[in-house]
Amino acid sequence: MKACTIHVTGIVQGIGFRPFVSKLAHELGIVGTVRNDTSGVEIHIQGVDADCQLFIERLQSDLPMHGRIDTLQIEQANLRDLDDFTIILSQGVKGNAFIGADMAPCEACLQDIQDPKNRRFQYGFTNCTNCGPRYTIIESTPYDRDTTSMKVFPMCETCQAEYENLEGRRYHAEPNACGQCGPMFTLQGTDGTVLASGQDAIERTKKHIQYGSIVAVKGVGGYHLVCDALQEKAVQILRQRKGRPRKPLAVMAGSLETAKQYVHISETEEELLLSPARPIVLLRKLAEYNTVAPSVAPGMETLGILLPYAPYHYSLVPSNALWVMTSANRSGDPVLYNDAQALGELQGIADYILTHNREIISPVDDSVVQVVDDKPIMIRRSRGYVPLSIAVVALEKSPTMLAMGADMKAAFAMNRGSHAILSPYMGDMEHQRVQDLLWSTAKRYEELFQLIPTQVIVDVHPKYYTSQCGRIYAEEHQLPVIEVQHHHAHVAAVLAEQNITEPVLGICFDGTGYGTDGTLWGGEFLYCHKTYMERMAHLSYAPLPGGEVAVREPWRQALWYVNQLYPSGVPTVIKAWKKTLPKGWELLEKMMPHMQMIQSSSGGRLFDTVASLLGVGHEHLYDAQLAIELEQLALSEKGTILNMKLDGTVLDTMSLVRSVIEQLEYGESVAKISANFHRTLIYYIGQMAKQCCEERHISHIVLCGGVFQNRILLKGVMQELGEYKVHVPTQSPMNDGGIALGQLWLGSYMNR
């Protein structure tokens, strides 16, 4: 007989690891114990040496689907007086173990809720060790029912028996519950009056939505506003009440078959839609698409679709339905999740509120992903992915750092050793509630994972709220601050997740980031090797008349281009274009030669300028609206290369804008010009990249920054540079939501 103690760390709490260990031990005839502890799982085994060796091997090879072992330590132990293998109480008051993300129902649980003979038929909180809520209900680790928001729901005798049944899949499933003992839905009026409860609340909600009402529905990580996506009047009312005039709305299809009636779905996209994370996936509309309300995604050739991801969705959303499922917050605010706050703020927005009595401990928005060239490109990393850590080899010997990220698409990150833990997407820092959420979520991460930062990493931009917060935090805790250039961090995020240590050419195109020369960058070709960054080439500079106002109103920069190109008389199409500009443009035109204007090499601003000139729009109603709609125009066209000068290390945007205006003057269609603009930029980005790579003998290229969320641009540049090893982020967002990961990676090298 042999006895040993095994300590395992990684994602081993909240994924059914202890039940798996117990079942494996019983199968092999091994006695002992297993428990969660402060950092992972502790296992004591006793048995014949060969059986113990097989146990250790299968512990790693047969790991539950959502688990991950980072370390496995084995120590010889004394034999104990044991005659069985049991799961025992967790050790420690508060731990720091990694935990799993919230998961969609597994197939077995789906069968339960869809079987009229099953006692969980239509029960909206059905789960087992293989699925269900995790991050959103956990208060602290070790992960036990008493440390989750399920602690207020004592299990009934039948559920308790399942919980103790070694052979069942609900063996030690901490959120285990049924309709007799678990959480319950209620349908309320906006004054708080309870109108229905239980399954009746679900059925009445379904009817209200089918009749055109707008219902706020409490979900896994927050409230959604829901209406029928096939009813134009309902969608328009929702937009008006929510204060979201044009930004596309996500829709939930009741089934994969229903989704396929509206959009093209590739094999990779289908895998994402059906994955346990259940993100929103951006998909191309079918040509015969004509029944979805036009106001769902105006100006778009794509539709953001997600499938049911909570048990209650399967009884709430008809399998043939297509419903708007958008976060129930006013535009700009973070996801709404507190019941009392929701009741107060949803008056005047929702007609009814479908809520439940399971508390949401940590709010999360829906994640958003798109597929480009068969690669999943993350746009928003939140529900289903958070707080899963990302393994980063470079962080292995690093102290715990707090990386603050950026102000747009805000997300911070911390590390424990070689694992980076990104926060959920929070929003844009110009909003007070997003700022509050940043502070509360950072504190939550410190407590949940028992992390004590020893350094703070911030963006060099002096006016970023996140940078100012980071400095305040550092001052309060007497910690050093590391400053990192914005676009260097974008590149580093890809290096971090893909463990690239050799020199790379980082092509970073985004809105604006503070450059090393005091200007705003955003169209950069950067030589990057660990902490060293050198700007090799860039888009030409253009000013932002009015500063930040010009970001919201791209017609201002477009007007500057026009005045530079045609100082003594404009083409007819430009005369017509000027008539569409907002009032006051004449005054700005006169003032421009005398204004001090900050210069920008931004790729995002170039897209906005061209969109304005083509009549797509002159002001943003949501972030990157005009660039997104410009891309949509080009999706069904094949572009040709226009004239654009490559002037040494500068890609001349002036010549490209001139070419666009000339195309307008020739009478070319706006869609065709957009396609030509994309094709031209793709070609010349490729030419400049090849020039830089040849100069420095580089074989690795990184594409990053929010502009590369444009699938035409990303796929085109990847193909243009097919002879090189081209890397794009797949675990962290392409946009500023991935900045914090790059900051951690750079911080690790700066500490050496």
Short mmCIF file of N, CA and C in Angstrom, two decimals, residues 521-630:
data_model
loop_
_atom_site.label_atom_id
_atom_site.label_comp_id
_atom_site.label_asym_id
_atom_site.label_seq_id
_atom_site.Cartn_x
_atom_site.Cartn_y
_atom_site.Cartn_z
N TRP A 521 -1.02 58.90 -32.31
CA TRP A 521 -0.73 57.85 -33.28
C TRP A 521 -1.97 56.99 -33.53
N GLY A 522 -1.86 56.14 -34.55
CA GLY A 522 -2.96 55.22 -34.83
C GLY A 522 -2.86 54.54 -36.18
N GLY A 523 -1.72 54.74 -36.88
CA GLY A 523 -1.49 54.05 -38.15
C GLY A 523 -0.03 53.69 -38.22
N GLU A 524 0.40 52.74 -37.35
CA GLU A 524 1.83 52.57 -37.04
C GLU A 524 2.42 51.25 -37.53
N PHE A 525 3.68 51.33 -37.93
CA PHE A 525 4.51 50.16 -38.25
C PHE A 525 5.66 50.19 -37.25
N LEU A 526 5.63 49.28 -36.29
CA LEU A 526 6.55 49.34 -35.15
C LEU A 526 7.47 48.13 -35.12
N TYR A 527 8.77 48.38 -34.99
CA TYR A 527 9.73 47.30 -34.72
C TYR A 527 9.70 47.07 -33.21
N CYS A 528 9.32 45.87 -32.80
CA CYS A 528 9.20 45.57 -31.38
C CYS A 528 10.01 44.33 -31.02
N HIS A 529 10.83 44.46 -30.00
CA HIS A 529 11.55 43.33 -29.44
C HIS A 529 11.62 43.51 -27.93
N LYS A 530 10.77 42.75 -27.25
CA LYS A 530 10.65 42.86 -25.79
C LYS A 530 10.33 44.30 -25.41
N THR A 531 11.15 44.97 -24.61
CA THR A 531 10.80 46.33 -24.17
C THR A 531 11.18 47.39 -25.19
N TYR A 532 11.89 47.00 -26.25
CA TYR A 532 12.33 47.98 -27.24
C TYR A 532 11.26 48.16 -28.31
N MET A 533 10.95 49.41 -28.60
CA MET A 533 9.99 49.72 -29.65
C MET A 533 10.51 50.89 -30.48
N GLU A 534 10.49 50.73 -31.79
CA GLU A 534 10.94 51.79 -32.69
C GLU A 534 9.90 51.96 -33.80
N ARG A 535 9.52 53.18 -34.02
CA ARG A 535 8.55 53.47 -35.06
C ARG A 535 9.27 53.49 -36.41
N MET A 536 8.90 52.56 -37.29
CA MET A 536 9.57 52.44 -38.58
C MET A 536 8.84 53.20 -39.69
N ALA A 537 7.53 53.25 -39.59
CA ALA A 537 6.73 53.91 -40.63
C ALA A 537 5.35 54.22 -40.05
N HIS A 538 4.58 55.02 -40.77
CA HIS A 538 3.26 55.39 -40.27
C HIS A 538 2.44 56.05 -41.37
N LEU A 539 1.15 56.18 -41.13
CA LEU A 539 0.30 56.99 -41.99
C LEU A 539 0.69 58.45 -41.82
N SER A 540 0.48 59.24 -42.85
CA SER A 540 0.83 60.66 -42.76
C SER A 540 -0.07 61.37 -41.74
N TYR A 541 0.43 62.47 -41.22
CA TYR A 541 -0.31 63.22 -40.21
C TYR A 541 -1.43 64.05 -40.84
N ALA A 542 -2.51 64.15 -40.09
CA ALA A 542 -3.60 65.08 -40.42
C ALA A 542 -4.10 65.63 -39.10
N PRO A 543 -4.45 66.90 -39.05
CA PRO A 543 -4.88 67.49 -37.78
C PRO A 543 -6.31 67.12 -37.42
N LEU A 544 -6.62 67.31 -36.14
CA LEU A 544 -7.98 67.10 -35.65
C LEU A 544 -8.55 68.47 -35.27
N PRO A 545 -9.25 69.12 -36.19
CA PRO A 545 -9.81 70.45 -35.89
C PRO A 545 -10.82 70.40 -34.75
N GLY A 546 -10.46 71.00 -33.64
CA GLY A 546 -11.34 70.93 -32.47
C GLY A 546 -10.97 69.84 -31.50
N GLY A 547 -9.87 69.12 -31.76
CA GLY A 547 -9.42 68.08 -30.85
C GLY A 547 -10.38 66.91 -30.76
N GLU A 548 -10.81 66.57 -29.53
CA GLU A 548 -11.68 65.42 -29.31
C GLU A 548 -13.01 65.56 -30.05
N VAL A 549 -13.45 66.79 -30.28
CA VAL A 549 -14.70 67.00 -31.01
C VAL A 549 -14.59 66.42 -32.41
N ALA A 550 -13.41 66.51 -33.01
CA ALA A 550 -13.19 66.01 -34.37
C ALA A 550 -13.28 64.49 -34.43
N VAL A 551 -13.06 63.83 -33.30
CA VAL A 551 -13.22 62.37 -33.25
C VAL A 551 -14.69 62.02 -33.38
N ARG A 552 -15.54 62.78 -32.70
CA ARG A 552 -17.00 62.54 -32.76
C ARG A 552 -17.60 63.06 -34.06
N GLU A 553 -16.97 64.08 -34.64
CA GLU A 553 -17.50 64.73 -35.85
C GLU A 553 -16.44 64.68 -36.96
N PRO A 554 -16.32 63.56 -37.65
CA PRO A 554 -15.26 63.38 -38.65
C PRO A 554 -15.31 64.34 -39.84
N TRP A 555 -16.45 65.00 -40.06
CA TRP A 555 -16.52 65.96 -41.16
C TRP A 555 -15.47 67.06 -40.99
N ARG A 556 -15.06 67.31 -39.77
CA ARG A 556 -14.08 68.36 -39.51
C ARG A 556 -12.74 68.02 -40.17
N GLN A 557 -12.26 66.81 -39.97
CA GLN A 557 -11.00 66.44 -40.61
C GLN A 557 -11.18 66.30 -42.12
N ALA A 558 -12.33 65.81 -42.54
CA ALA A 558 -12.61 65.70 -43.98
C ALA A 558 -12.55 67.08 -44.63
N LEU A 559 -13.09 68.09 -43.94
CA LEU A 559 -13.06 69.46 -44.45
C LEU A 559 -11.62 69.96 -44.57
N TRP A 560 -10.78 69.59 -43.60
CA TRP A 560 -9.36 69.98 -43.67
C TRP A 560 -8.71 69.39 -44.91
N TYR A 561 -8.96 68.10 -45.17
CA TYR A 561 -8.41 67.45 -46.36
C TYR A 561 -8.86 68.18 -47.63
N VAL A 562 -10.14 68.49 -47.70
CA VAL A 562 -10.69 69.16 -48.88
C VAL A 562 -9.99 70.50 -49.11
N ASN A 563 -9.79 71.27 -48.05
CA ASN A 563 -9.15 72.59 -48.18
C ASN A 563 -7.69 72.48 -48.59
N GLN A 564 -7.03 71.41 -48.16
CA GLN A 564 -5.63 71.21 -48.56
C GLN A 564 -5.54 70.77 -50.02
N LEU A 565 -6.48 69.94 -50.43
CA LEU A 565 -6.43 69.41 -51.80
C LEU A 565 -6.92 70.44 -52.82
N TYR A 566 -7.87 71.28 -52.44
CA TYR A 566 -8.48 72.21 -53.39
C TYR A 566 -8.50 73.63 -52.79
N PRO A 567 -7.35 74.27 -52.71
CA PRO A 567 -7.30 75.61 -52.09
C PRO A 567 -7.98 76.69 -52.92
N SER A 568 -8.19 76.43 -54.21
CA SER A 568 -8.73 77.51 -55.05
C SER A 568 -9.96 77.09 -55.86
N GLY A 569 -10.71 76.15 -55.34
CA GLY A 569 -11.93 75.73 -56.05
C GLY A 569 -12.13 74.23 -55.95
N VAL A 570 -13.30 73.83 -55.50
CA VAL A 570 -13.55 72.42 -55.24
C VAL A 570 -14.38 71.80 -56.36
N PRO A 571 -14.27 70.48 -56.54
CA PRO A 571 -15.10 69.79 -57.54
C PRO A 571 -16.58 69.91 -57.20
N THR A 572 -17.40 69.63 -58.16
CA THR A 572 -18.86 69.74 -58.00
C THR A 572 -19.36 68.84 -56.87
N VAL A 573 -18.81 67.61 -56.78
CA VAL A 573 -19.29 66.69 -55.75
C VAL A 573 -18.97 67.21 -54.36
N ILE A 574 -17.89 67.95 -54.23
CA ILE A 574 -17.52 68.49 -52.92
C ILE A 574 -18.41 69.69 -52.58
N LYS A 575 -18.78 70.47 -53.58
CA LYS A 575 -19.74 71.54 -53.33
C LYS A 575 -21.04 70.97 -52.78
N ALA A 576 -21.48 69.88 -53.38
CA ALA A 576 -22.71 69.22 -52.91
C ALA A 576 -22.50 68.64 -51.51
N TRP A 577 -21.30 68.10 -51.27
CA TRP A 577 -20.99 67.52 -49.96
C TRP A 577 -21.03 68.59 -48.87
N LYS A 578 -20.49 69.75 -49.15
CA LYS A 578 -20.46 70.82 -48.15
C LYS A 578 -21.86 71.25 -47.73
N LYS A 579 -22.81 71.13 -48.65
CA LYS A 579 -24.18 71.52 -48.32
C LYS A 579 -24.82 70.58 -47.30
N THR A 580 -24.22 69.40 -47.13
CA THR A 580 -24.76 68.43 -46.17
C THR A 580 -24.14 68.58 -44.79
N LEU A 581 -23.14 69.44 -44.65
CA LEU A 581 -22.43 69.57 -43.38
C LEU A 581 -23.27 70.31 -42.34
N PRO A 582 -22.99 70.05 -41.05
CA PRO A 582 -23.73 70.76 -39.99
C PRO A 582 -23.49 72.26 -40.05
N LYS A 583 -24.41 73.01 -39.47
CA LYS A 583 -24.25 74.46 -39.43
C LYS A 583 -22.97 74.84 -38.71
N GLY A 584 -22.33 75.89 -39.21
CA GLY A 584 -21.11 76.37 -38.58
C GLY A 584 -19.84 75.91 -39.27
N TRP A 585 -20.00 75.12 -40.34
CA TRP A 585 -18.78 74.62 -41.00
C TRP A 585 -18.02 75.75 -41.68
N GLU A 586 -18.75 76.76 -42.17
CA GLU A 586 -18.06 77.87 -42.84
C GLU A 586 -17.12 78.60 -41.89
N LEU A 587 -17.58 78.79 -40.64
CA LEU A 587 -16.75 79.47 -39.64
C LEU A 587 -15.50 78.64 -39.34
N LEU A 588 -15.68 77.33 -39.19
CA LEU A 588 -14.52 76.46 -38.93
C LEU A 588 -13.54 76.52 -40.09
N GLU A 589 -14.07 76.54 -41.32
CA GLU A 589 -13.21 76.59 -42.50
C GLU A 589 -12.34 77.85 -42.49
N LYS A 590 -12.95 78.98 -42.09
CA LYS A 590 -12.19 80.24 -42.03
C LYS A 590 -11.15 80.23 -40.92
N MET A 591 -11.47 79.57 -39.81
CA MET A 591 -10.59 79.58 -38.64
C MET A 591 -9.42 78.61 -38.77
N MET A 592 -9.58 77.55 -39.57
CA MET A 592 -8.59 76.48 -39.61
C MET A 592 -7.16 76.96 -39.83
N PRO A 593 -6.91 77.88 -40.78
CA PRO A 593 -5.52 78.30 -41.00
C PRO A 593 -4.89 78.97 -39.78
N HIS A 594 -5.71 79.41 -38.84
CA HIS A 594 -5.19 80.13 -37.68
C HIS A 594 -5.27 79.30 -36.40
N MET A 595 -5.77 78.07 -36.50
CA MET A 595 -5.95 77.22 -35.31
C MET A 595 -4.71 76.39 -35.02
N GLN A 596 -4.46 76.18 -33.74
CA GLN A 596 -3.47 75.20 -33.33
C GLN A 596 -4.18 73.86 -33.20
N MET A 597 -3.78 72.90 -34.02
CA MET A 597 -4.49 71.62 -34.06
C MET A 597 -3.51 70.48 -33.81
N ILE A 598 -3.93 69.55 -32.95
CA ILE A 598 -3.08 68.40 -32.68
C ILE A 598 -3.06 67.48 -33.90
N GLN A 599 -1.89 66.94 -34.20
CA GLN A 599 -1.70 66.09 -35.38
C GLN A 599 -1.96 64.63 -35.03
N SER A 600 -2.48 63.91 -36.00
CA SER A 600 -2.79 62.50 -35.78
C SER A 600 -2.44 61.66 -37.01
N SER A 601 -1.88 60.49 -36.77
CA SER A 601 -1.61 59.54 -37.86
C SER A 601 -2.58 58.37 -37.81
N SER A 602 -3.76 58.62 -37.30
CA SER A 602 -4.72 57.56 -37.01
C SER A 602 -5.35 56.91 -38.23
N GLY A 603 -5.32 55.58 -38.25
CA GLY A 603 -6.04 54.84 -39.28
C GLY A 603 -7.54 54.95 -39.10
N GLY A 604 -7.99 54.97 -37.84
CA GLY A 604 -9.42 55.11 -37.57
C GLY A 604 -9.98 56.41 -38.09
N ARG A 605 -9.21 57.49 -37.90
CA ARG A 605 -9.66 58.80 -38.38
C ARG A 605 -9.69 58.85 -39.91
N LEU A 606 -8.77 58.13 -40.57
CA LEU A 606 -8.78 58.09 -42.03
C LEU A 606 -10.07 57.42 -42.53
N PHE A 607 -10.45 56.31 -41.92
CA PHE A 607 -11.71 55.65 -42.29
C PHE A 607 -12.89 56.60 -42.09
N ASP A 608 -12.88 57.33 -40.98
CA ASP A 608 -13.97 58.26 -40.69
C ASP A 608 -14.05 59.37 -41.74
N THR A 609 -12.89 59.89 -42.13
CA THR A 609 -12.84 60.96 -43.13
C THR A 609 -13.45 60.49 -44.44
N VAL A 610 -13.04 59.31 -44.88
CA VAL A 610 -13.55 58.78 -46.15
C VAL A 610 -15.05 58.52 -46.04
N ALA A 611 -15.49 58.01 -44.90
CA ALA A 611 -16.92 57.76 -44.70
C ALA A 611 -17.72 59.05 -44.80
N SER A 612 -17.19 60.12 -44.21
CA SER A 612 -17.87 61.41 -44.29
C SER A 612 -17.95 61.89 -45.73
N LEU A 613 -16.85 61.82 -46.46
CA LEU A 613 -16.81 62.28 -47.85
C LEU A 613 -17.76 61.47 -48.74
N LEU A 614 -17.95 60.20 -48.41
CA LEU A 614 -18.83 59.36 -49.22
C LEU A 614 -20.30 59.47 -48.79
N GLY A 615 -20.56 60.31 -47.79
CA GLY A 615 -21.94 60.52 -47.38
C GLY A 615 -22.49 59.48 -46.43
N VAL A 616 -21.62 58.65 -45.86
CA VAL A 616 -22.09 57.65 -44.89
C VAL A 616 -22.66 58.34 -43.66
N GLY A 617 -22.02 59.44 -43.28
CA GLY A 617 -22.46 60.22 -42.12
C GLY A 617 -21.39 61.20 -41.73
N HIS A 618 -21.76 62.17 -40.92
CA HIS A 618 -20.79 63.20 -40.51
C HIS A 618 -20.50 63.17 -39.02
N GLU A 619 -21.32 62.47 -38.24
CA GLU A 619 -21.11 62.40 -36.80
C GLU A 619 -21.34 60.97 -36.32
N HIS A 620 -20.58 60.58 -35.30
CA HIS A 620 -20.74 59.25 -34.72
C HIS A 620 -21.89 59.23 -33.73
N LEU A 621 -22.80 58.29 -33.90
CA LEU A 621 -23.83 58.05 -32.90
C LEU A 621 -23.40 56.95 -31.94
N TYR A 622 -22.36 56.21 -32.30
CA TYR A 622 -21.71 55.24 -31.40
C TYR A 622 -20.28 55.08 -31.88
N ASP A 623 -19.44 54.50 -31.03
CA ASP A 623 -18.02 54.41 -31.32
C ASP A 623 -17.76 53.67 -32.64
N ALA A 624 -16.97 54.32 -33.52
CA ALA A 624 -16.53 53.74 -34.79
C ALA A 624 -17.69 53.48 -35.76
N GLN A 625 -18.82 54.14 -35.57
CA GLN A 625 -19.99 53.89 -36.42
C GLN A 625 -19.68 54.06 -37.90
N LEU A 626 -19.06 55.19 -38.27
CA LEU A 626 -18.89 55.48 -39.69
C LEU A 626 -17.91 54.51 -40.34
N ALA A 627 -16.85 54.16 -39.62
CA ALA A 627 -15.90 53.20 -40.17
C ALA A 627 -16.55 51.83 -40.35
N ILE A 628 -17.40 51.45 -39.40
CA ILE A 628 -18.09 50.16 -39.49
C ILE A 628 -19.03 50.15 -40.69
N GLU A 629 -19.80 51.23 -40.86
CA GLU A 629 -20.75 51.27 -41.97
C GLU A 629 -20.05 51.41 -43.31
N LEU A 630 -18.87 52.03 -43.32
CA LEU A 630 -18.07 52.10 -44.55
C LEU A 630 -17.63 50.70 -44.96
#
